[in-house]
Coordinates of C-alpha atoms and ligand atoms in Angstrom, one line a residue:
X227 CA 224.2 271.7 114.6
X228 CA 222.0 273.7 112.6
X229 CA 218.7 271.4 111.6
X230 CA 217.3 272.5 108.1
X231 CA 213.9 271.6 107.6
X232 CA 212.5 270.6 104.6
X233 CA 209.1 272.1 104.5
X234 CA 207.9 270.4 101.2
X235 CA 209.0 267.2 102.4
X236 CA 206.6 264.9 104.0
X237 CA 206.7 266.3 107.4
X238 CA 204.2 264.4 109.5
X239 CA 201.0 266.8 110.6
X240 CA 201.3 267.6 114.4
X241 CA 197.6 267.3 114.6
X242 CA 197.6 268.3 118.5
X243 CA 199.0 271.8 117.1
X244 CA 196.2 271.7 114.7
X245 CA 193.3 271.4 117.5
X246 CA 195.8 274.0 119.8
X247 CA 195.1 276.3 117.1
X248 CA 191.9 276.2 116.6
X249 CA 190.9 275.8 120.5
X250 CA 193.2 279.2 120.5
X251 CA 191.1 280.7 117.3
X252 CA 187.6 279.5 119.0
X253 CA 188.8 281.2 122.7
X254 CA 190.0 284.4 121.5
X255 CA 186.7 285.3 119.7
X256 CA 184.3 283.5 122.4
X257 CA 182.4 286.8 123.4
X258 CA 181.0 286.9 119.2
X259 CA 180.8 283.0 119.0
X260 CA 178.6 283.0 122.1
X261 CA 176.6 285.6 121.1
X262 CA 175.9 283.9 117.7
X263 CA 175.3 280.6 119.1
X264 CA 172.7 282.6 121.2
X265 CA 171.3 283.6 118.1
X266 CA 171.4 280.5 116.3
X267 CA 169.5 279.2 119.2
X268 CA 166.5 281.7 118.7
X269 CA 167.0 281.3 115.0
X270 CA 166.9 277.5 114.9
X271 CA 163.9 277.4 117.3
X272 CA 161.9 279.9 115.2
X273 CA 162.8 278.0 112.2
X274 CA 160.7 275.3 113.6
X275 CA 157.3 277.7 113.0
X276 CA 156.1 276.4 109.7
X277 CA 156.4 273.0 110.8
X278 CA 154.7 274.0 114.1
X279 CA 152.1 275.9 112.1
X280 CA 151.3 273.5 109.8
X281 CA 150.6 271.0 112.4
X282 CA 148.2 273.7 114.2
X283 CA 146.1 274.5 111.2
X284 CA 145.5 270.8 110.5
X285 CA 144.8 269.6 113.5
X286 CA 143.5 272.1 115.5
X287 CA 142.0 274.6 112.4
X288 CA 140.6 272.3 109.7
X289 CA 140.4 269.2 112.4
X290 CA 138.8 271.1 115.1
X291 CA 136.8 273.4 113.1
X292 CA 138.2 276.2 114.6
X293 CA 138.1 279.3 111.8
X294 CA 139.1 282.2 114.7
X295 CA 142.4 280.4 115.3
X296 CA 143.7 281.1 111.7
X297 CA 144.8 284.9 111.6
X298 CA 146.5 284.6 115.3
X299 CA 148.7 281.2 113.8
X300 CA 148.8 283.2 110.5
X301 CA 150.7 286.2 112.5
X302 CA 152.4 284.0 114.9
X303 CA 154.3 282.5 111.9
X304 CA 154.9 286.1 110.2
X305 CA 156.4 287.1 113.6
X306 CA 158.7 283.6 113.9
X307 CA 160.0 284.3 110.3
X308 CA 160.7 287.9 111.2
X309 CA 162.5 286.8 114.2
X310 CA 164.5 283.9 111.8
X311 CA 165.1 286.7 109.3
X312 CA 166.8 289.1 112.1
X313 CA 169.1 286.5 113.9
X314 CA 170.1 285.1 110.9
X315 CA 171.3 288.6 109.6
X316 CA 173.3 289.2 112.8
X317 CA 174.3 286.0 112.9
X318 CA 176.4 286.8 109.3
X319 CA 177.4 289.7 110.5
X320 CA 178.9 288.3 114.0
X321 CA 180.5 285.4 111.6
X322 CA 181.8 287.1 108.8
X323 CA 183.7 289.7 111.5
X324 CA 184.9 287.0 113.5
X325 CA 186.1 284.4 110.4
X326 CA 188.0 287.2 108.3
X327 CA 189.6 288.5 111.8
X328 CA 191.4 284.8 112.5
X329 CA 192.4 284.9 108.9
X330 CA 194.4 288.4 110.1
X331 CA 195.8 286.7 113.1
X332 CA 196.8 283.3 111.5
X333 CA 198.2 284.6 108.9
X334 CA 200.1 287.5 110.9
X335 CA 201.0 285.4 113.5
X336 CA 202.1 282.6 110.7
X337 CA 204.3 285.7 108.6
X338 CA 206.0 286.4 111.9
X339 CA 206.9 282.8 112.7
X340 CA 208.4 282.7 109.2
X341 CA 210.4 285.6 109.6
X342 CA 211.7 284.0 113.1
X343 CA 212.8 281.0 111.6
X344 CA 217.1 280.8 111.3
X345 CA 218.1 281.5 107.6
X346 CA 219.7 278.6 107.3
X347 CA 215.7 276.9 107.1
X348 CA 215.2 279.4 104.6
X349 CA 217.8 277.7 102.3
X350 CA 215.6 274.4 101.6
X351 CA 212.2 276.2 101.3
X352 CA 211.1 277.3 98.2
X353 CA 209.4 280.6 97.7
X354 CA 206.3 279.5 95.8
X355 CA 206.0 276.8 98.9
X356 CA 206.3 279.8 101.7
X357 CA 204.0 282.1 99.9
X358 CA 201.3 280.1 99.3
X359 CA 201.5 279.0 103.2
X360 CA 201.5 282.2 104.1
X361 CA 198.5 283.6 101.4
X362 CA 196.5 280.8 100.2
X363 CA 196.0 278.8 103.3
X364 CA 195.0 281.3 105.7
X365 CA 192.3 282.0 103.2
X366 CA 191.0 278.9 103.0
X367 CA 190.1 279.1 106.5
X368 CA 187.4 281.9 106.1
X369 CA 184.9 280.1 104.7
X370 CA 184.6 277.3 107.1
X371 CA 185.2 280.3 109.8
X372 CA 182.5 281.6 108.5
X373 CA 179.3 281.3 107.0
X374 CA 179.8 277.2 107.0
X375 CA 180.6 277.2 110.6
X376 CA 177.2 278.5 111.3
X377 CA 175.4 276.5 108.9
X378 CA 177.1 273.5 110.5
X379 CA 176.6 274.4 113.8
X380 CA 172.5 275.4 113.1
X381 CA 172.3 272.0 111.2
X382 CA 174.0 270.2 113.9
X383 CA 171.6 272.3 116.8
X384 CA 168.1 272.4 114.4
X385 CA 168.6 268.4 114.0
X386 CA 168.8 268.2 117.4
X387 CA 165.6 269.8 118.5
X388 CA 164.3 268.0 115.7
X389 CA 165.2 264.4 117.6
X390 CA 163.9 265.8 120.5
X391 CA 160.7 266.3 119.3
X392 CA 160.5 262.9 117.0
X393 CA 161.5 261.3 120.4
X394 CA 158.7 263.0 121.9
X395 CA 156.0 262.2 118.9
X396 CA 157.3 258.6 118.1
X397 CA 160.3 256.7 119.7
X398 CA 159.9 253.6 117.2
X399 CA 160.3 255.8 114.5
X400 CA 162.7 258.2 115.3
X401 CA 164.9 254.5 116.3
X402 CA 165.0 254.1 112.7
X403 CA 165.1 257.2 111.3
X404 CA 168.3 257.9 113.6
X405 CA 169.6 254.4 112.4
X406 CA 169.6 255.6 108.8
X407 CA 171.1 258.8 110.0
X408 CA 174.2 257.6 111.8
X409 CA 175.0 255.4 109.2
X410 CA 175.2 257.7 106.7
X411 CA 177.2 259.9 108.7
X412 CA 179.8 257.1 109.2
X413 CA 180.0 257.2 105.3
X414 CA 180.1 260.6 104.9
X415 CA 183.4 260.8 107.4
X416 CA 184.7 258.4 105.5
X417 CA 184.1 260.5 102.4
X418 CA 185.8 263.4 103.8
X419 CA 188.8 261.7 104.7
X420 CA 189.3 261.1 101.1
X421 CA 188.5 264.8 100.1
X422 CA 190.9 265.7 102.6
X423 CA 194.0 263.6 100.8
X424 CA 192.3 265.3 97.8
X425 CA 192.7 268.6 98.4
X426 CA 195.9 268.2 100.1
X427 CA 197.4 267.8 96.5
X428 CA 196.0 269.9 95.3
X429 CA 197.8 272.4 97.9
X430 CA 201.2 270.9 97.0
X431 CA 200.8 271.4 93.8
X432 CA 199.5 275.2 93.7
X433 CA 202.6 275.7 95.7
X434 CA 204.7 274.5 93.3
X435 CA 202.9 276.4 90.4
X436 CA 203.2 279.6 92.0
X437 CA 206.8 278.8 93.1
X438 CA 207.8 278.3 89.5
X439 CA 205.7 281.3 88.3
X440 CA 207.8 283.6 91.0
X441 CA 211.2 282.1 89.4
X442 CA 210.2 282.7 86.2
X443 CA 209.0 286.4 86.0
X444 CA 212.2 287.1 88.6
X445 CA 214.7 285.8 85.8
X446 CA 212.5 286.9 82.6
X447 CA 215.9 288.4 81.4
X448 CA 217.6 284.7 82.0
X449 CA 214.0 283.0 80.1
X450 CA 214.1 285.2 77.6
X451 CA 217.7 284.5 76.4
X452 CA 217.6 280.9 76.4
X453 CA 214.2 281.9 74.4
X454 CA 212.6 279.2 77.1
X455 CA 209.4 280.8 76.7
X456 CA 207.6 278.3 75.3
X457 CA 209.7 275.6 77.0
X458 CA 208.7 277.7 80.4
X459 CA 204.6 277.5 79.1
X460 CA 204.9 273.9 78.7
X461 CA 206.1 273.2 82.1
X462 CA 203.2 275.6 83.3
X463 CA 201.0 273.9 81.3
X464 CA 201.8 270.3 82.4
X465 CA 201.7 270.9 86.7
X466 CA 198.4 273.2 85.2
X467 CA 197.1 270.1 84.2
X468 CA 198.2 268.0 87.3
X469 CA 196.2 270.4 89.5
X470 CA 193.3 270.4 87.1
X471 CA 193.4 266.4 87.4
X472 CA 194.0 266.9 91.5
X473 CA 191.0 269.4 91.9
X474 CA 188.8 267.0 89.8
X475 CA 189.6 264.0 91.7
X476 CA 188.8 266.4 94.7
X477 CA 186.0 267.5 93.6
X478 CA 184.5 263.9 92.5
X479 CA 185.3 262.7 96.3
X480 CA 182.9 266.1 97.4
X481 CA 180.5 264.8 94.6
X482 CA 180.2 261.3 96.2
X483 CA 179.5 262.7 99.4
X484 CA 177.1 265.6 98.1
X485 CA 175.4 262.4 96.1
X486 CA 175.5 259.8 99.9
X487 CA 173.4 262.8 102.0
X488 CA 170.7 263.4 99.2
X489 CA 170.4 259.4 99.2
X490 CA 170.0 259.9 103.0
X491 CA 167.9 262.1 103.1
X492 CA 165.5 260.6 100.8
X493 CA 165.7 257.1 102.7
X494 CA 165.0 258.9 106.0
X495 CA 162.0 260.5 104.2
X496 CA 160.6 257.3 102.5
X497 CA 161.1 255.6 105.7
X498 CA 158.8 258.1 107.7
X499 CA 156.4 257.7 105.0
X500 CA 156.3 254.3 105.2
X501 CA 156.0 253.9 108.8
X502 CA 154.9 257.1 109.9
X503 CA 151.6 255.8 107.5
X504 CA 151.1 252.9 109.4
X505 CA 151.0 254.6 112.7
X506 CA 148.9 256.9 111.1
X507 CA 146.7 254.5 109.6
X508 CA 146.5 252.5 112.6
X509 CA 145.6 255.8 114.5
X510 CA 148.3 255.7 116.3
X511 CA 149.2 259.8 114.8
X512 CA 147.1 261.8 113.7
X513 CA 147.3 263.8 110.6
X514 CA 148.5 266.8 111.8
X515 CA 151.4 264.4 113.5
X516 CA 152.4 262.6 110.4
X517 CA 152.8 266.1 108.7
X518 CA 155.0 267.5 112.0
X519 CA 157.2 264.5 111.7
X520 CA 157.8 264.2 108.0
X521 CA 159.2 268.5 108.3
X522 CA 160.9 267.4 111.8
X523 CA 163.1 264.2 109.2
X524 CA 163.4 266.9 106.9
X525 CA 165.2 268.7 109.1
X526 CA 166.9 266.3 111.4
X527 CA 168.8 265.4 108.1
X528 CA 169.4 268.8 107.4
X529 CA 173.1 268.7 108.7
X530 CA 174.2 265.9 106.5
X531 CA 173.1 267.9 103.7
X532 CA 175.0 271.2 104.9
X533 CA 177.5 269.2 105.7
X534 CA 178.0 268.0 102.7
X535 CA 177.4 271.2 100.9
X536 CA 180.7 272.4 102.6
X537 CA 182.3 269.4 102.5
X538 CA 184.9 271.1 100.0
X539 CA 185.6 274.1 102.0
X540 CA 185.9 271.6 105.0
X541 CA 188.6 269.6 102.9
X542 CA 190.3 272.8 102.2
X543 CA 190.4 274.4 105.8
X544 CA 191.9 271.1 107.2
X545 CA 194.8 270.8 104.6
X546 CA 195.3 275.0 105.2
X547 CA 195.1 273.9 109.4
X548 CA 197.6 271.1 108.9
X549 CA 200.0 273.1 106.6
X550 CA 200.0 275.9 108.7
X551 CA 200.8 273.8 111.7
X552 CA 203.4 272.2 109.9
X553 CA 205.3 275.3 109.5
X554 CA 204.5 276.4 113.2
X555 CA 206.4 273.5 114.6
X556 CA 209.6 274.3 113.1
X557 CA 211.4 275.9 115.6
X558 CA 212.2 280.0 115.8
X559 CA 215.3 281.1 116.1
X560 CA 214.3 282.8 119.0
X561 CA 212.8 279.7 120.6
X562 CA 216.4 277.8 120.0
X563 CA 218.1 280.5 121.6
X564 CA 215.7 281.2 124.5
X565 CA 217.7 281.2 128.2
X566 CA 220.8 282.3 126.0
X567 CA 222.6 285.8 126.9
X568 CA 222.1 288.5 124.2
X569 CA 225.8 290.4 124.1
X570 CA 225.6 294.7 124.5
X571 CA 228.9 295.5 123.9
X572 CA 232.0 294.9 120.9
X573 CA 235.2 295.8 120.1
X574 CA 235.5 293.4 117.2
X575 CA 237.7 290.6 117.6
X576 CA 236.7 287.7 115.2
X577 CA 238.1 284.3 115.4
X578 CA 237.3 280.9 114.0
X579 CA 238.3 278.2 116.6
X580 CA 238.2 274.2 114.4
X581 CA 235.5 275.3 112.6
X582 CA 233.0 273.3 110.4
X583 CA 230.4 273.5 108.2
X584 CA 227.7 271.5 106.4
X585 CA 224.7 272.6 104.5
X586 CA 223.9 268.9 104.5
X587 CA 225.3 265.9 106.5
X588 CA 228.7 264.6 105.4
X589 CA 229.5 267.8 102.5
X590 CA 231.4 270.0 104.3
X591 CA 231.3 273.4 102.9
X592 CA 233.9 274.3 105.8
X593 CA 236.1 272.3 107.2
X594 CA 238.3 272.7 110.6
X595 CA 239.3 276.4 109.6
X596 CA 240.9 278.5 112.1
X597 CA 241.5 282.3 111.8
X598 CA 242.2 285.6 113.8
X599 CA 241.2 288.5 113.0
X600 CA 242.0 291.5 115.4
X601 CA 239.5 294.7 116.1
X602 CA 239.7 297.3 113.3
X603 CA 241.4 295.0 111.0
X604 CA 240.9 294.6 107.0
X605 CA 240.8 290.9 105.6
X606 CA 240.5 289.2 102.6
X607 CA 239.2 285.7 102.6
X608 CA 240.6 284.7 98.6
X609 CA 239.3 281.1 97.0
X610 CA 237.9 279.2 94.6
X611 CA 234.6 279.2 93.6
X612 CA 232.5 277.1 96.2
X613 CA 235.7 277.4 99.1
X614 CA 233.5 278.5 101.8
X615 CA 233.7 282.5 101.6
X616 CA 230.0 283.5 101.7
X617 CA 229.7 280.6 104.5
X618 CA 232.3 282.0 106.5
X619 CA 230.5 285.4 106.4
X620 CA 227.0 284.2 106.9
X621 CA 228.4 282.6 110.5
X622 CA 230.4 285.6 111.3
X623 CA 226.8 287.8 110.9
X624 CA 225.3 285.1 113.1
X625 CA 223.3 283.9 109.9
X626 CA 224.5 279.9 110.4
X627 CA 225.4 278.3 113.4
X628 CA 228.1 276.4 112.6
X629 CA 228.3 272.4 112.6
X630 CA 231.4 272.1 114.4
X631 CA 233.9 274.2 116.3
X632 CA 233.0 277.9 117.5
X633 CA 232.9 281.3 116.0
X634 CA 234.5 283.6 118.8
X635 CA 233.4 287.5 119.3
X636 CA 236.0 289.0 121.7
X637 CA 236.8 285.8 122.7
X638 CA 233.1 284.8 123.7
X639 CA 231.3 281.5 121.8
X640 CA 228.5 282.7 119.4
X641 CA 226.8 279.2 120.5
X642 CA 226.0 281.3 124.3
X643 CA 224.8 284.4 122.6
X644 CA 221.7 285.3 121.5
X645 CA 221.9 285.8 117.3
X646 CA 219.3 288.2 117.0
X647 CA 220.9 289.9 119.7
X648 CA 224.5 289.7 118.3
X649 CA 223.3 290.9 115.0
X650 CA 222.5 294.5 115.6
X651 CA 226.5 295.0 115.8
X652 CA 226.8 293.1 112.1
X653 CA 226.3 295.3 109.3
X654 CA 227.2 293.2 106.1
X655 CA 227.0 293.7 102.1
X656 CA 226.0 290.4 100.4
X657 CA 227.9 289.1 97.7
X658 CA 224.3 289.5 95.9
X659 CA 222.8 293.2 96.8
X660 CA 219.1 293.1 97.7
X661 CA 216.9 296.0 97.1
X662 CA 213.6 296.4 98.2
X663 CA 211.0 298.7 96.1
X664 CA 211.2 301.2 98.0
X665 CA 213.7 304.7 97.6
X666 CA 216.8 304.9 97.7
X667 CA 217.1 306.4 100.9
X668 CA 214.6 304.1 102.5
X669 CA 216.9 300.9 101.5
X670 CA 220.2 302.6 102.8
X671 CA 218.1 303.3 105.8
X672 CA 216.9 299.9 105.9
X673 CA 218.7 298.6 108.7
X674 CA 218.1 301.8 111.1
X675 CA 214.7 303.0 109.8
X676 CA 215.0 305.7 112.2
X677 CA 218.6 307.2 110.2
X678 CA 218.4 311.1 109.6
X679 CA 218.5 312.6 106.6
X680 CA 222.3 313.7 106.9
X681 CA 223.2 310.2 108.1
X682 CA 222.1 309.1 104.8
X683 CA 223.4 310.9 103.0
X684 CA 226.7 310.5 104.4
X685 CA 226.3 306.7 104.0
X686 CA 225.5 307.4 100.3
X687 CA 229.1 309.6 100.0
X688 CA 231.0 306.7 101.7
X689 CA 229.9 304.3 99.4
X690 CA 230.1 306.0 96.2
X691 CA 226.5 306.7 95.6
X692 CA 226.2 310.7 95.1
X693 CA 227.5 310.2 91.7
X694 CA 225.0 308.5 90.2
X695 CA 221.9 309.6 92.8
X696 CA 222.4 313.5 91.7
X697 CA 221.5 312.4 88.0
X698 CA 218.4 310.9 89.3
X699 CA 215.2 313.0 88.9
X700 CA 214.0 312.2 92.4
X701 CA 217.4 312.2 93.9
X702 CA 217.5 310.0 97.2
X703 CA 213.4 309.9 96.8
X704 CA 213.7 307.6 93.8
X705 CA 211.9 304.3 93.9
X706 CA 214.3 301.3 92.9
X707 CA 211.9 299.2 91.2
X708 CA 211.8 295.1 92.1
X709 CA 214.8 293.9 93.5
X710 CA 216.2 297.5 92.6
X711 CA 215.5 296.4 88.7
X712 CA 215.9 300.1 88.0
X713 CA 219.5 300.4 88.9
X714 CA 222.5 299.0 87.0
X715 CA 224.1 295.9 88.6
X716 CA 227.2 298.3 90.2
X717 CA 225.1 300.7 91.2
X718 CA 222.7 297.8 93.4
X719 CA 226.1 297.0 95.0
X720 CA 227.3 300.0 96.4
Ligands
ATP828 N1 222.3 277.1 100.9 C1 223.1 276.1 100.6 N2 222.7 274.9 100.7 C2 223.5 273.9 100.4 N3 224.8 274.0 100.0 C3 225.3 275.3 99.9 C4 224.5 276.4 100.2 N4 225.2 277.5 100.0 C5 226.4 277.1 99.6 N5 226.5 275.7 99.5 C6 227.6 275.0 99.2 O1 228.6 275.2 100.1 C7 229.9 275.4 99.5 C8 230.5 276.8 99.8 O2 229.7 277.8 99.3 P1 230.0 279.3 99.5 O3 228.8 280.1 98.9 O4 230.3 279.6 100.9 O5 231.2 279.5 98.5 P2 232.0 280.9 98.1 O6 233.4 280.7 98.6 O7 231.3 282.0 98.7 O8 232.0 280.8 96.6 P3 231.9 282.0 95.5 O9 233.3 282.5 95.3 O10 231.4 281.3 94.3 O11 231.0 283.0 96.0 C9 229.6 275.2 98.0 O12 230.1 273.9 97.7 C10 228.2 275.4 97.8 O13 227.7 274.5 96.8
MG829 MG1 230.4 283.6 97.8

């Protein structure tokens, strides 16, 4: 039986996809990733130079009373911040390249799974849905790729050379500091949960709007006779309105969590100050150390606030991962026909043996038919409205595979053959003619792209075309327009 998938529907997120993909992202551009975590490592450590310096000029400078060691610590910085400066910019560089080239393979490995998928899925996808899977969400992945994934990852590493060296200065106080700090990240992965739900609305509902949009300029003939217009701008407007509402309740949930790391941050400082004093007071640090420990909080919190500040492109990227992987587990046709034979040779016969089909369970659109039809032969199928013809055809071209019974080539099942395979002896005219915007010869052409000139031509003479082709100024060369919108309806059909 052919299983239609619903895409829209609430198809559970196969999450171990989602980390397979990324794994797969991370492992085909580890040579650049390692380099830039290589850089981030000399950038993060020479970030640490003002805080180092600082502590120097106090303590050893003005405590010491040592004027000569000013200009060498004065340099010393200028060369750290040259080195930060550097790294960082190849760090972008490295980033940038390697975030925008998974967006080209996600997105072309996504378009081929799509175009893999049996046509029958096709049937309960919409459009809108498809296309903004396809365009949206491999976009949304660049950012977190990118610049966020370094800014995370250089948080994440600065904080912990920071902890390091508060461990190092202070255990007592880093205990609490690092208290404060975990806490708050519990609440912050709590707030991104809820972003992520956010967002994932707000995904739906894009898909829709561009859905609708698609329909809408497609039949503008159709709108504009029922003079829908307006009724079509009022539905606009309304799901333009849900997703306003959607990205606002997103973007309060990236608020709240942009609001809980600036509250962290400024406990962790207050609490340094507070302690960090005492020990101070007591003599326990020394100036110079209170100063090198109130930059080192400052930047041991530093992720929460980057983390925060991508918190929406991090919402984003996991909806984008999840939809994405939601579409990747729906079987290929290729996959549900893998270890079947693919079949070289015809000489036509066609039969239906019992054979049934349902576009959905229990409504059969087909029902137990049996026919012969011998090599060379002409038949009509003739019914009513909804009777099954354009079924029966899509099975013969090894569109459907049917419910029940078997479509038989030469006497062979179409259940042990290979579709794909069985299609390049199928050449069919649809009961509604597709054009693409390309020429005219390119779209007869379009199921041999490799067809000469004369072949096409002769194609074009069998099917009445020459007639109305001549009168066109480019001849064969003339582009069709959308759907062939510059051709009359008779014309797309032969
Ligand atoms: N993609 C689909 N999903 C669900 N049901 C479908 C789908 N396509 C067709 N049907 C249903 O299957 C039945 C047969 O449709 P089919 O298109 O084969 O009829 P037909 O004989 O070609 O009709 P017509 O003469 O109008 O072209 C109809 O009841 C139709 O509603
Ligand atoms: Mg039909």
């Amino acid at each position: 039986m052919t299983a239609s998938v619903s895409v829209p529907a609430p198809v559970p997120v196969p999450w171990r996809q989602v980390l397979a993909q990324v794994s797969g992202l991370i492992r085909s551009e580890r040579k650049l990733l390692l380099g830039a975590g290589g850089l981030i490592l000399v950038n993060r450590g020479a970030a640490l130079g003002p805080a180092a310096a600082s502590k120097i000029v106090i303590d050893g400078v003005v405590g010491s009373h040592r004027p000569d060691l000013l200009a060498p610590v004065a340099l010393g910085l200028v060369a750290a911040v040259a080195v930060e400066a550097a790294s960082g910019f190849a760090i972008y560089r490295a980033v940038g390249i390697v975030s925008q080239r998974a967006v080209t393979r996600v997105r072309g490995e996504l378009h081929a799974h799509v175009l893999g998928l049996p046509a029958g899925d096709f049937d309960s996808m919409s459009g809108g849905c498809l296309l903004s899977r396809l365009m949206s969400d491999p976009d949304a992945l660049r950012d977190v790729l990118g610049p966020g994934l370094v800014q995370l990852a250089s948080g994440a590493l600065t904080a912990l050379l920071a902890v390091a060296l508060l461990l190092a200065l202070d255990w007592t106080l880093t205990a609490a500091v690092l208290g404060i700090l975990a806490a708050s990240l519990a609440a912050l992965v709590l707030g991104l949960s809820r972003v992520y739900g956010a967002f994932h609305a707000t995904a739906e509902i894009s898909a829709e709007l561009t859905g609708r949009l698609v329909e809408t300029i497609g039949g503008i003939d159709a709108v504009k006779t029922a003079r829908a217009e307006r009724r079509e701008a009022y539905s606009f407007a309304c799901t333009s309105h849900r997703l306003l509402r959607a990205f606002v309740r997103a973007f309060s949930g990236v608020g709240g969590v942009i609001a809980l790391s600036a509250l962290a941050t400024g406990l962790v400082t207050a609490t340094v100050l507070l302690l960090g004093g005492r020990a101070a007071l007591a003599g326990r640090l020394t100036l110079g150390d209170l100063v090198l420990y109130l930059l080192l909080a400052g930047l041991l919190a530093s992720p929460l606030l980057q983390i925060a500040a991508h918190v929406a492109e991090l919402g984003r990227a996991g909806v984008a991962l999840a939809r994405i992987a939601q579409v990747r587990a729906i079987a290929t046709e290729d996959d549900r026909d893998r270890g079947l034979a693919s079949i070289a040779r015809v000489t036509g016969a066609v039969a239906f043996d019992r054979l049934s089909y349902a576009y959905m369970p229990g409504r059969w659109a087909l029902r137990d038919v049996s026919f012969e039809a011998g090599p060379g032969a002409t038949v009509a199928l003739v019914g009513l409205n909804g009777s099954g013809k354009t079924t029966a055809m899509r099975l013969i071209g090894g569109l459907l595979r049917p419910t029940a019974g078997r479509v038989l080539i030469d006497g062979r099942d179409l259940a042990d053959v290979r579709l794909r395979s069985w299609r390049a002896h199928v050449a069919a005219v649809w009961q509604e003619p597709f054009l693409f915007d390309v020429t005219i010869a390119d779209n007869i052409a379009y199921g041999r792209p490799r067809a000469s000139r004369a072949e096409i031509r002769r194609a074009g003479l069998l099917a009445h075309c020459e007639e109305f082709v001549g009168l066109l100024p480019g001849g064969y060369d003339t582009r069709v327009g959308e759907r062939g919108a510059r051709l009359s309806g008779g014309q797309r059909q032969r």
